[in-house]
PDB file of C-alpha atoms and ligand atoms in Angstrom:
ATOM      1  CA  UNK A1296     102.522  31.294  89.173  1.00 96.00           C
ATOM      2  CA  UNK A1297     104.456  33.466  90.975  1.00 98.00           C
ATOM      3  CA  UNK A1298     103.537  34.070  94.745  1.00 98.00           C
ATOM      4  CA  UNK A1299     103.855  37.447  96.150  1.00 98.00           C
ATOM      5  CA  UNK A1300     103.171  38.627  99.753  1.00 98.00           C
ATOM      6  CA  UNK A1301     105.003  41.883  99.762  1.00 98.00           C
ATOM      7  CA  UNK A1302     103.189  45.241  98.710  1.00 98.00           C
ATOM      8  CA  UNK A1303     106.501  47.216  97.440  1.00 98.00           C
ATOM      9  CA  UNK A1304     107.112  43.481  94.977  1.00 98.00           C
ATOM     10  CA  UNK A1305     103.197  43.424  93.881  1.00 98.00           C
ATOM     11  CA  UNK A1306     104.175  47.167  92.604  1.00 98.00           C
ATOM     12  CA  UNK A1307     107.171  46.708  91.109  1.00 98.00           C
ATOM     13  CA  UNK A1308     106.038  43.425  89.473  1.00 98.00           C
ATOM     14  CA  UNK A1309     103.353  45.041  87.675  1.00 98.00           C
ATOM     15  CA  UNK A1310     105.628  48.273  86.337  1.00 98.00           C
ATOM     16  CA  UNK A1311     108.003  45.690  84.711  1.00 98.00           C
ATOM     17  CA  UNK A1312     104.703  44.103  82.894  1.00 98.00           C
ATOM     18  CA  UNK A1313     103.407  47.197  82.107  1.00 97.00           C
ATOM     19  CA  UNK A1314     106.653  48.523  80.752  1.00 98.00           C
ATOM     20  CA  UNK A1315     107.131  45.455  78.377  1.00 98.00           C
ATOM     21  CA  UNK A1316     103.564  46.523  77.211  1.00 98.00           C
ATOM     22  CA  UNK A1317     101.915  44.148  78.767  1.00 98.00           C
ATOM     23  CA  UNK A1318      97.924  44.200  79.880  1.00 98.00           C
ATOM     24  CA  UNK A1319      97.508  42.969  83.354  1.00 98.00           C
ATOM     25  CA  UNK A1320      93.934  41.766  84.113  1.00 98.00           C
ATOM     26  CA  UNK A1321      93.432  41.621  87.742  1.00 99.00           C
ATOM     27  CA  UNK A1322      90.589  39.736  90.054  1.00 99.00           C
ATOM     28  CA  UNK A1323      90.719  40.650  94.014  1.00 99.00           C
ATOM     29  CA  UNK A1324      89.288  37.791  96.104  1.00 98.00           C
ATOM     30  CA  UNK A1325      88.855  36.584  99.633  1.00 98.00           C
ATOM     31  CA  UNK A1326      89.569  33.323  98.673  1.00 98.00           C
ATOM     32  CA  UNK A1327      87.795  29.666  99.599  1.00 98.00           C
ATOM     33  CA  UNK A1328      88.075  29.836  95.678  1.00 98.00           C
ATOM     34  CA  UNK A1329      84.473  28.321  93.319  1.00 98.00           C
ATOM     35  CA  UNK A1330      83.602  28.225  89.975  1.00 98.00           C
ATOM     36  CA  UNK A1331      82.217  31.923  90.066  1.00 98.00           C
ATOM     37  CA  UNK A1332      85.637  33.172  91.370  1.00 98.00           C
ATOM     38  CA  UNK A1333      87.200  31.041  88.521  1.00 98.00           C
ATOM     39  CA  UNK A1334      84.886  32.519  85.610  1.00 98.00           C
ATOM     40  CA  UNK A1335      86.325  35.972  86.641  1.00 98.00           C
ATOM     41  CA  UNK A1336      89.826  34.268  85.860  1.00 98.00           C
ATOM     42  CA  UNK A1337      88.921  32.961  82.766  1.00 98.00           C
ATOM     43  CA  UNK A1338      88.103  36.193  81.541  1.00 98.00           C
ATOM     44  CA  UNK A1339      90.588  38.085  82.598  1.00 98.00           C
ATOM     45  CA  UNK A1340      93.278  35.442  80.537  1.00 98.00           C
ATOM     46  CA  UNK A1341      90.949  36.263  77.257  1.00 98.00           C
ATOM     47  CA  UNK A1342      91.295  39.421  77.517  1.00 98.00           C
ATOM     48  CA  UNK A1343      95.126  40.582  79.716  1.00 98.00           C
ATOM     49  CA  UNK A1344      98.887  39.671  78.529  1.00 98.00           C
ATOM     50  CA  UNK A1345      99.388  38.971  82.575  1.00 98.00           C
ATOM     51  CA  UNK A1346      96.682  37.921  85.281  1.00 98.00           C
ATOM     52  CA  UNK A1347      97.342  38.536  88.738  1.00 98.00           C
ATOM     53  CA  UNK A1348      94.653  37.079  91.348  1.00 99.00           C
ATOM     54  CA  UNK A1349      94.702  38.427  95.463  1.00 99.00           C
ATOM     55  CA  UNK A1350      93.493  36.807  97.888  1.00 98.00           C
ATOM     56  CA  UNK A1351      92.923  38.910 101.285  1.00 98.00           C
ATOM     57  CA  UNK A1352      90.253  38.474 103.331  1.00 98.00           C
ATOM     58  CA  UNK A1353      89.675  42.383 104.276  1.00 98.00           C
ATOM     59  CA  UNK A1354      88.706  42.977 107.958  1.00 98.00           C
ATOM     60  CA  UNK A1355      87.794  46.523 107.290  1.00 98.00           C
ATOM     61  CA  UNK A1356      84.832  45.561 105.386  1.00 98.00           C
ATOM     62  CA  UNK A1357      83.399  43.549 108.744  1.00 98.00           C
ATOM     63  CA  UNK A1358      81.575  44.491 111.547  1.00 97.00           C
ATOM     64  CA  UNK A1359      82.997  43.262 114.682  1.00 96.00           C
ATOM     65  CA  UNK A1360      79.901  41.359 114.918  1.00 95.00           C
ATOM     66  CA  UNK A1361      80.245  39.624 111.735  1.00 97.00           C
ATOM     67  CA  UNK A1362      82.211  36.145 110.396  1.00 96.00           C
ATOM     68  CA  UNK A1363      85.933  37.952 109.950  1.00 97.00           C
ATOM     69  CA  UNK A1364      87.293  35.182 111.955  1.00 96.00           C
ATOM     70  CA  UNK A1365      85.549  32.162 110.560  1.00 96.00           C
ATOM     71  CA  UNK A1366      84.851  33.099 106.924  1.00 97.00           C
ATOM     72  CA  UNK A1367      85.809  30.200 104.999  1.00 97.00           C
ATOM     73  CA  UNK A1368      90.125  30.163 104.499  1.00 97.00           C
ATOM     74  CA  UNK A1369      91.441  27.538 102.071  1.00 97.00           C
ATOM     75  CA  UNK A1370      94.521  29.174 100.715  1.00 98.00           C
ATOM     76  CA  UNK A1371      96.225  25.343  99.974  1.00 98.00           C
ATOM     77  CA  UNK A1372      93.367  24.171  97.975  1.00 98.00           C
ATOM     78  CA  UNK A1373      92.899  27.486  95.968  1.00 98.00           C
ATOM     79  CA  UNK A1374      96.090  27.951  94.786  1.00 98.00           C
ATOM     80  CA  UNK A1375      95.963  24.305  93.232  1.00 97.00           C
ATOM     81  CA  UNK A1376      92.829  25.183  92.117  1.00 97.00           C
ATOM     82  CA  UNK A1377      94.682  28.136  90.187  1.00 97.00           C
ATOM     83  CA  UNK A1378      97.648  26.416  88.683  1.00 96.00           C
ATOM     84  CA  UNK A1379      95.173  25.228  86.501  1.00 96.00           C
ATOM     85  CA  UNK A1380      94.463  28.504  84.964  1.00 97.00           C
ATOM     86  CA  UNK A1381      97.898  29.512  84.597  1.00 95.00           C
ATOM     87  CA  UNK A1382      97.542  32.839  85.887  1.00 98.00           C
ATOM     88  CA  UNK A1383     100.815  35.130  86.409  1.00 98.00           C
ATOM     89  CA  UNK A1384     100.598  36.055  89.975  1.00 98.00           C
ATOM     90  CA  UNK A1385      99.462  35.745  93.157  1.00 98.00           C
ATOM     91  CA  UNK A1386      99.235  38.389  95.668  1.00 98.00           C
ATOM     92  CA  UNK A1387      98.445  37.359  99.302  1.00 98.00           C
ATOM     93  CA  UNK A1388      99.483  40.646 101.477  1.00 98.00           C
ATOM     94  CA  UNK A1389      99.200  40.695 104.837  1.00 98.00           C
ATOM     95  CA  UNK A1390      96.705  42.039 106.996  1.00 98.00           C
ATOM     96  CA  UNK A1391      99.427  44.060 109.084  1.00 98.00           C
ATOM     97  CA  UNK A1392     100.720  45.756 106.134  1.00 98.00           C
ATOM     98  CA  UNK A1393      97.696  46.569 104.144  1.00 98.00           C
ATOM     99  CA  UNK A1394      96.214  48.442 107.708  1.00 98.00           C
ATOM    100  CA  UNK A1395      99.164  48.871 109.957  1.00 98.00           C
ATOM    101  CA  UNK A1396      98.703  50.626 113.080  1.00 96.00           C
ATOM    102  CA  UNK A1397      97.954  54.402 112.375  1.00 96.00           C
ATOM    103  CA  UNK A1398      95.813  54.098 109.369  1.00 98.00           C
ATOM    104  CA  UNK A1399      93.501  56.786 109.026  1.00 98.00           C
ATOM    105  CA  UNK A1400      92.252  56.712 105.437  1.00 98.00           C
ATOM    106  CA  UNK A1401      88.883  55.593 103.853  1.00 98.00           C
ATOM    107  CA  UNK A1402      86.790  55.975 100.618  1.00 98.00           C
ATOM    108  CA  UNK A1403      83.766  56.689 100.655  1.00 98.00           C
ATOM    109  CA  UNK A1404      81.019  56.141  97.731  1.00 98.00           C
ATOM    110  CA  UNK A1405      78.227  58.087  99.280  1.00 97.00           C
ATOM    111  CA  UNK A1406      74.742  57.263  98.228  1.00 97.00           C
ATOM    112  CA  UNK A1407      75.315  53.934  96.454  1.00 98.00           C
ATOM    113  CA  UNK A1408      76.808  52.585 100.075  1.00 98.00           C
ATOM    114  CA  UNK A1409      73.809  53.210 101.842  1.00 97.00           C
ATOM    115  CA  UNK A1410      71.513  51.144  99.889  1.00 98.00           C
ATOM    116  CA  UNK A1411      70.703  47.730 100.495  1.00 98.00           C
ATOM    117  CA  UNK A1412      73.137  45.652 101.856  1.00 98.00           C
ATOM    118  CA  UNK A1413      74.443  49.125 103.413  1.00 98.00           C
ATOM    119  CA  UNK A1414      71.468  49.606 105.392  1.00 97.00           C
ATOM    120  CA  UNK A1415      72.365  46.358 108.140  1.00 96.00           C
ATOM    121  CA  UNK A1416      76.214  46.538 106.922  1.00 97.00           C
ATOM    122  CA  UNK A1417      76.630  50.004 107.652  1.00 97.00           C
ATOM    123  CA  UNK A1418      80.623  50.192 107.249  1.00 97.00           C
ATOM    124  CA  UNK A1419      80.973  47.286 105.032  1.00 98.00           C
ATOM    125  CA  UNK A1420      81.502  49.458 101.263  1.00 98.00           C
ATOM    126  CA  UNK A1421      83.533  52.114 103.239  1.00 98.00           C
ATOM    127  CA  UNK A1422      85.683  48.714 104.056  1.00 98.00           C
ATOM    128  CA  UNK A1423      85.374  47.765 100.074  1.00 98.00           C
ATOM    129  CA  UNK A1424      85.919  50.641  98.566  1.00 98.00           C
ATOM    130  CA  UNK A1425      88.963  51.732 100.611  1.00 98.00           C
ATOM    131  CA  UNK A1426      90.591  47.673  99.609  1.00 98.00           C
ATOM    132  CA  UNK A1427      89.642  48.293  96.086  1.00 99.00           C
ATOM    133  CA  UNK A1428      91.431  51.674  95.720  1.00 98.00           C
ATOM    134  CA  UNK A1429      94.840  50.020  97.438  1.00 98.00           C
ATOM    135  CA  UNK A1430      94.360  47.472  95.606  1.00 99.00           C
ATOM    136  CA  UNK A1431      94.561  48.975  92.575  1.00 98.00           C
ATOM    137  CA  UNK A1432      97.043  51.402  93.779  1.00 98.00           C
ATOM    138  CA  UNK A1433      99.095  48.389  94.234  1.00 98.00           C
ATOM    139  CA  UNK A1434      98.599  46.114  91.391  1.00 98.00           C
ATOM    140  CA  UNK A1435      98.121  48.917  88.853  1.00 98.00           C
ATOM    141  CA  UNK A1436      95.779  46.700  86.663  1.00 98.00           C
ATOM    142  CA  UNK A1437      94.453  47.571  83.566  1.00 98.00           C
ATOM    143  CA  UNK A1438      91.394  45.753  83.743  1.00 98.00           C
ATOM    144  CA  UNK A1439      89.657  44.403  86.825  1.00 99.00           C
ATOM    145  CA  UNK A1440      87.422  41.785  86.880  1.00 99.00           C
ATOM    146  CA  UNK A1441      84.388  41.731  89.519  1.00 99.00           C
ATOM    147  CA  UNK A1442      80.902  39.332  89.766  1.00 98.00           C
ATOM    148  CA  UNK A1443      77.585  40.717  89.048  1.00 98.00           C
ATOM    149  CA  UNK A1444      76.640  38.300  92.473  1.00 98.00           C
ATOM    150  CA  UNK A1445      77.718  41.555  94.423  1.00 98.00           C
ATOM    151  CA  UNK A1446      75.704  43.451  92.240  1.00 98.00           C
ATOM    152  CA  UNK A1447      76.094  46.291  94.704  1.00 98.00           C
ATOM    153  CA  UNK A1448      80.113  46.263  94.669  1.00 98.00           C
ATOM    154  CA  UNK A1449      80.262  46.493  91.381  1.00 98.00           C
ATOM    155  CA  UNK A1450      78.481  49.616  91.187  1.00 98.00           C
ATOM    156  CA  UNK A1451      80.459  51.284  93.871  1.00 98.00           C
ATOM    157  CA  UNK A1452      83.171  50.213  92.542  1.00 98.00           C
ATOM    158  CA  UNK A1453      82.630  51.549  89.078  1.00 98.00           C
ATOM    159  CA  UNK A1454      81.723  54.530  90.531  1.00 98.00           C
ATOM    160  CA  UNK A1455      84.577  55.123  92.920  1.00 98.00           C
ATOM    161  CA  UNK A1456      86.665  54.359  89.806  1.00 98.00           C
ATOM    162  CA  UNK A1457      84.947  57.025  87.366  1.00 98.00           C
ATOM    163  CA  UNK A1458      85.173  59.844  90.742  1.00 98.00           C
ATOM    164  CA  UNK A1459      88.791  58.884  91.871  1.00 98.00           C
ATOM    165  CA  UNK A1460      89.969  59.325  87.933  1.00 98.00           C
ATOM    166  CA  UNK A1461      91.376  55.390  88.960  1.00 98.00           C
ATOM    167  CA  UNK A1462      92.760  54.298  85.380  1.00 98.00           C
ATOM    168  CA  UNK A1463      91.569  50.783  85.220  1.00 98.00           C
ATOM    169  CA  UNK A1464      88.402  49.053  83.316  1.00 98.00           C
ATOM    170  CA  UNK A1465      86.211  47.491  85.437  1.00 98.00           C
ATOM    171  CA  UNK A1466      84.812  44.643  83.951  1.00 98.00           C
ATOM    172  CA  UNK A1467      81.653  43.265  85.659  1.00 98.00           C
ATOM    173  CA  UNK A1468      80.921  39.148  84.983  1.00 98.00           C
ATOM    174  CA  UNK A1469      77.393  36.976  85.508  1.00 98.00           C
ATOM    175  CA  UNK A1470      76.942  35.257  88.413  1.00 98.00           C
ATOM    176  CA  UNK A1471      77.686  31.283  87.847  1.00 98.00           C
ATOM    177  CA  UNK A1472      75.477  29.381  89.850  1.00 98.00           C
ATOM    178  CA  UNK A1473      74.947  25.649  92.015  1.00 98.00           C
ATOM    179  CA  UNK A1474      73.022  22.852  89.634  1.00 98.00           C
ATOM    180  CA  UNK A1475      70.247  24.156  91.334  1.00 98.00           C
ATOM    181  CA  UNK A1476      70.471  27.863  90.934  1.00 98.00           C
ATOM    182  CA  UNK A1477      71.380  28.760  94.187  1.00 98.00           C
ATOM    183  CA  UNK A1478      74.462  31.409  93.430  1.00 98.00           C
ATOM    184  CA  UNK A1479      77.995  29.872  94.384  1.00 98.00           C
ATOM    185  CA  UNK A1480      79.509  31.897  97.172  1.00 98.00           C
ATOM    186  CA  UNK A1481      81.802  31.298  99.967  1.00 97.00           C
ATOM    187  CA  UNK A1482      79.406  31.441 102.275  1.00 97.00           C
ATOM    188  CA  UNK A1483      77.339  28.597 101.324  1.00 98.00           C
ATOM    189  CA  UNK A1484      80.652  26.246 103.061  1.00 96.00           C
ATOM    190  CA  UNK A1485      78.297  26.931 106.388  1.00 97.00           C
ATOM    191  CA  UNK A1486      74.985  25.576 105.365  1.00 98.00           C
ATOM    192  CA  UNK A1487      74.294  22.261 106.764  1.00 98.00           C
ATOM    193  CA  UNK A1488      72.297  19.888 104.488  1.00 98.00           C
ATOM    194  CA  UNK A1489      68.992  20.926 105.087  1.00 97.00           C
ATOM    195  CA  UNK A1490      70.069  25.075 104.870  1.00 98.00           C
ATOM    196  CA  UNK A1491      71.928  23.695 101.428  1.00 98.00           C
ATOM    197  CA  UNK A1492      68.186  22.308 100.261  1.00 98.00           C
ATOM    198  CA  UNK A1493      66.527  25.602 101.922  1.00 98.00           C
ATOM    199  CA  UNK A1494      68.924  28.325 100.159  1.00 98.00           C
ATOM    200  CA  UNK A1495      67.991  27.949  96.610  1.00 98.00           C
ATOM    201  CA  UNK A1496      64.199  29.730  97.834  1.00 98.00           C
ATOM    202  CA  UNK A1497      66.704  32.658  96.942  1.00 98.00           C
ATOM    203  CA  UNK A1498      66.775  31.448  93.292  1.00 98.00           C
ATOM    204  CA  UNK A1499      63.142  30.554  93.101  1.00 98.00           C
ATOM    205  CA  UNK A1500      61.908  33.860  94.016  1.00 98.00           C
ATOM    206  CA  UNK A1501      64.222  35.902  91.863  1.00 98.00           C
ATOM    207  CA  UNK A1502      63.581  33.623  88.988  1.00 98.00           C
ATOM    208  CA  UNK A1503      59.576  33.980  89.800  1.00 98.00           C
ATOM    209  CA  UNK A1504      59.664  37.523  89.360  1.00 98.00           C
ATOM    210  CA  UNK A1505      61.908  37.348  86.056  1.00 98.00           C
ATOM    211  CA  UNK A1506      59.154  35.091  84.804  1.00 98.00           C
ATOM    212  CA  UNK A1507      56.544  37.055  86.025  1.00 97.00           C
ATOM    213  CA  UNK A1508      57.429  40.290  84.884  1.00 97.00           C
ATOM    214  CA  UNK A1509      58.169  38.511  80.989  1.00 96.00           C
ATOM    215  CA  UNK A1510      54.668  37.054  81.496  1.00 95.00           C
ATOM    216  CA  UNK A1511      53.446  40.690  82.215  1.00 95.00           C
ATOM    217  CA  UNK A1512      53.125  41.346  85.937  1.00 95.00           C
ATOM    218  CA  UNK A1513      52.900  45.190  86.378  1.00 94.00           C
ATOM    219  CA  UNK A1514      52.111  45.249  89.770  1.00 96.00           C
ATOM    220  CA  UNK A1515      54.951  45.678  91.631  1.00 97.00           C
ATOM    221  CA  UNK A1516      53.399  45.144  95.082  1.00 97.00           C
ATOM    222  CA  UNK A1517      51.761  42.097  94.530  1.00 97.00           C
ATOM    223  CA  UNK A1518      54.441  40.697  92.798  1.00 98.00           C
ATOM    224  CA  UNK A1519      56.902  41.733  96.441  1.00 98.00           C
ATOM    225  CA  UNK A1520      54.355  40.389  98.286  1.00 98.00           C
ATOM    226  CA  UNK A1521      54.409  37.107  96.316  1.00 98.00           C
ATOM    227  CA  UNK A1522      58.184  36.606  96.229  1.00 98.00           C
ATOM    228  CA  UNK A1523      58.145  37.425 100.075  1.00 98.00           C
ATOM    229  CA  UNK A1524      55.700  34.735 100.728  1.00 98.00           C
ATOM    230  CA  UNK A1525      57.201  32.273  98.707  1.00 98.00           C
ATOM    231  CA  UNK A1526      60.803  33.015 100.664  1.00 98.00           C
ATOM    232  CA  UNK A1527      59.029  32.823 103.871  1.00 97.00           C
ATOM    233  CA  UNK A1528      57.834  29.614 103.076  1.00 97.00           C
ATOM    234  CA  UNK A1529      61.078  28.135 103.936  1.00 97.00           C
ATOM    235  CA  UNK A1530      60.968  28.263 108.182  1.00 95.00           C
ATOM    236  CA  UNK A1531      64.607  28.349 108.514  1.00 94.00           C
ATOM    237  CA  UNK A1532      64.954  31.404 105.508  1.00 98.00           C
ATOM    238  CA  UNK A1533      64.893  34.895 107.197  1.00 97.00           C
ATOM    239  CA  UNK A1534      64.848  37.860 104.690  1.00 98.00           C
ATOM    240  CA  UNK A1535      67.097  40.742 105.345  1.00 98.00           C
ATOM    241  CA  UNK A1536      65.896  42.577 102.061  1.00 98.00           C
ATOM    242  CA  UNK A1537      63.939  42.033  99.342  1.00 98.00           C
ATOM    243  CA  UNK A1538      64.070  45.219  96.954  1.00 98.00           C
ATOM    244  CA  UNK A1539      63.531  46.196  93.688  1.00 98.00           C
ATOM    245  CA  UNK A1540      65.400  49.071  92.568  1.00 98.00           C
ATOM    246  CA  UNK A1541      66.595  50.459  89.496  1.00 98.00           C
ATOM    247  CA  UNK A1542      70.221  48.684  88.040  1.00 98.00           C
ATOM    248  CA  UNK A1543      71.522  52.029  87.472  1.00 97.00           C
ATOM    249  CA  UNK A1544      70.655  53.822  90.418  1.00 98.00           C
ATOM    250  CA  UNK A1545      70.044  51.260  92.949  1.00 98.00           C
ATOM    251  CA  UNK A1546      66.645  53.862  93.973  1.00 98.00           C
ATOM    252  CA  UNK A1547      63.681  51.418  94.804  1.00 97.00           C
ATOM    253  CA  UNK A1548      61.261  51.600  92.283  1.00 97.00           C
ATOM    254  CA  UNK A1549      57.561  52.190  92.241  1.00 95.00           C
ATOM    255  CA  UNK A1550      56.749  50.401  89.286  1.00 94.00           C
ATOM    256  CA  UNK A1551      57.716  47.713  86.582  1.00 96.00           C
ATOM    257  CA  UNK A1552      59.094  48.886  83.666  1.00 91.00           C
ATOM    258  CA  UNK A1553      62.183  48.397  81.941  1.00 95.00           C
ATOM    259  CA  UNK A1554      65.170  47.101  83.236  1.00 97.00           C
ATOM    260  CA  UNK A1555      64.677  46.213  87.422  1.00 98.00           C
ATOM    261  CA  UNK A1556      66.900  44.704  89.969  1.00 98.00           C
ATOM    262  CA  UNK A1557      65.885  42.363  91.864  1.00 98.00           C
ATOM    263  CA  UNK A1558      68.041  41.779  95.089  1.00 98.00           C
ATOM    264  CA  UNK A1559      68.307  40.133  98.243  1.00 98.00           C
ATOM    265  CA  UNK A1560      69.273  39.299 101.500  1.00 98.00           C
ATOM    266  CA  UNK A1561      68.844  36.456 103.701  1.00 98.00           C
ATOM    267  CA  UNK A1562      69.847  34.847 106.418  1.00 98.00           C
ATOM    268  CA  UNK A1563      69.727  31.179 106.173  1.00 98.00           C
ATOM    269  CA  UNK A1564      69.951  29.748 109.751  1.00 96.00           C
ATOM    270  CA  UNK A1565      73.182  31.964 110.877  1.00 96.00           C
ATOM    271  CA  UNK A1566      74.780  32.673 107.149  1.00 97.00           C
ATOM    272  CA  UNK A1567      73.764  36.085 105.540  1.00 98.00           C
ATOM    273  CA  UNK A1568      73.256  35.347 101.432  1.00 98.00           C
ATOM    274  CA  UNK A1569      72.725  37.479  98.893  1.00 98.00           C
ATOM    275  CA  UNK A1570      71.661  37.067  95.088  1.00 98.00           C
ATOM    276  CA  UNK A1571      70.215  39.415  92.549  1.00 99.00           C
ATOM    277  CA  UNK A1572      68.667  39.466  89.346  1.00 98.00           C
ATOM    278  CA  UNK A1573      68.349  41.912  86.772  1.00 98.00           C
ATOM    279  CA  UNK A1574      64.424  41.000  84.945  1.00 97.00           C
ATOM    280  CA  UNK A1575      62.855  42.999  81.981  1.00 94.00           C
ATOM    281  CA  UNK A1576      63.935  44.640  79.141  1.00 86.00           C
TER     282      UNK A1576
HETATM  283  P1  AMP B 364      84.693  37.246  97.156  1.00 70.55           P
HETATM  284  O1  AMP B 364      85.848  36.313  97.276  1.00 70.55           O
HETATM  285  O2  AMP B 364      83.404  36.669  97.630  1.00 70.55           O
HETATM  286  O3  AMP B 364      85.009  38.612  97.693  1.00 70.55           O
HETATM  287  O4  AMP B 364      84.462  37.462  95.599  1.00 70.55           O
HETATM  288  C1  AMP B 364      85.507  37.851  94.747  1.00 70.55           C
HETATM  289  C2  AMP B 364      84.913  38.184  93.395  1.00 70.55           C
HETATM  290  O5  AMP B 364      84.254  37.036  92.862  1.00 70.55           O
HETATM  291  C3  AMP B 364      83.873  39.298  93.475  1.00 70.55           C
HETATM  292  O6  AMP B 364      84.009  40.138  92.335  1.00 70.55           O
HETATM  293  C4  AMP B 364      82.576  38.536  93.437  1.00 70.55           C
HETATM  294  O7  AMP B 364      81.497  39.279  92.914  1.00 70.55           O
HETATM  295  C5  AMP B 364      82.939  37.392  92.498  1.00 70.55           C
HETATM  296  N1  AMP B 364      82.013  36.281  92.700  1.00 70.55           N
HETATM  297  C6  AMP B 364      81.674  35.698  93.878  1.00 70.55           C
HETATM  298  N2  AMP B 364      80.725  34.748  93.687  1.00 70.55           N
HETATM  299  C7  AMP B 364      80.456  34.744  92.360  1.00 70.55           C
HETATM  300  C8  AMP B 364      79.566  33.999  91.524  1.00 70.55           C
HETATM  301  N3  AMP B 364      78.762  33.069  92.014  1.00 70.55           N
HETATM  302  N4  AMP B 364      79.562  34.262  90.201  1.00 70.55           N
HETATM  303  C9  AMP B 364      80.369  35.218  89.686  1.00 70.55           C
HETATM  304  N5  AMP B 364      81.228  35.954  90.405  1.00 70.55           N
HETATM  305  C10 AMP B 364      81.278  35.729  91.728  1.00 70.55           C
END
């Protein structure tokens, strides 16, 4: 696995491959590395000739407000964890060189952004979409691999890809989840014991209303109200959003048919979750 911090080496690393023919797969992280990052790599060795995995945790996609400072760093730990997989490369750029003093450039994927998780993160896809498209400007991947966890992401990034004429396939993976269903994430390195044992409400609800809906619910209302109750059930669970909106789209909808998304927000004690599921056919 070879380690590389500078942006100019990342490039040129990935013209060699590609002129030797080969297909690089490529999954951006922020590190503090689970299972669900690890599915992403396991995928991308199926399917690429060369894997190259980043870890950057991107302070353009926090609000000063936010956990930029504390979110979960374990850079030791994750790159043992990734000498198990074998992968080619590992890019780790800095934060000075990706934004140096003076940048002034940003995507933006309007419309998609300012849905859900845009509505109380207000810059936070601007921050995403503008990493992605470096990213890829960098690493020149031919296929990148992203979670269906941030189902939102992976719709703007999809999108900013089809727009931008970006020539890479963006592959989009399940969500792996806890024993317990609660979706693996980062984050959940914060929850004390008792927030652990609170968090996978999350799961229940979204699982309620893909049960539900197979069962035959058709009343979309009731059925919010339901999964809303049953979250608020837990004292320490506060909801952020609880929406359900068309996959496609991401437009709320006004009733059940077809394929919905079911997604979510919540803050457990201080740490901000999210899960989704996707329920009918
Ligand atoms: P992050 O390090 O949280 O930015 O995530 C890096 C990538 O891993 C993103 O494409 C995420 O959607 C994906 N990911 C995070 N958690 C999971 C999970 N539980 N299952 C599948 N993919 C995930």
């Amino acid at each position: 696995m070879r380690e590389i911090k500078d942006l100019r080496e990342m490039h040129l690393y990935s013209l060699k491959a590609r002129s030797h023919g080969k297909k690089i797969g490529f999954v951006p992280t922020m590190g503090a590395l689970h299972e669900g990052h690890l599915s992403l790599v396991v995928e991308a060795k199926k399917r690429c000739d060369i894997v190259v995995v980043s870890i950057f945790v991107n302070p353009i996609q926090f609000a000063p407000s936010e956990d930029f400072a504390s979110y979960p760093r374990s850079l030791g730990k994750d790159k043992k964890l990734l000498k198990n997989f074998a992968i080619d490369a590992l890019f780790l750029p800095a934060a000075e060189k990706m934004f140096p003093g003076g940048f002034k450039t940003f995507v933006e994927v309007e419309a998609l952004s300012k849905k859900m998780c845009g509505r109380s993160r207000p810059a936070h896809f601007r921050g995403v979409a503008t990493v992605a498209t470096k990213l890829f400007n960098i690493v020149n991947p031919d296929l990148a691999f992203f979670g269906e966890k941030d189902y939102q992401q992976q719709l703007i990034i999809k999108q900013l890809v089809a727009d931008l004429n970006l020539p890479v396939e963006v592959v989009s993976l399940p969500t792996v989840r806890e024993f317990d269903g609660l979706a693996m994430s980062s984050r959940n390195a914060y929850l004390n014991p008792r927030e652990r044992k609170s968090a996978v409400i999350l799961y229940k609800a979204l699982s309620l209303a893909q049960r539900e809906v197979k069962g035959g619910e058709r009343d979309l209302n009731k059925l919010l109200f339901r999964l809303r109750a049953l979250i608020g059930s837990e004292p320490s669970v506060r909801l952020d959003y609880l929406v359900a909106v068309d996959p496609k789209t991401l437009q709320e909808v006004k009733k059940i048919g077809g394929k919905v998304l079911f997604a979510l927000a919540a803050f457990i004690g201080k740490t901000r979750l999210i899960d989704n599921m996707v329920v009918g056919e």
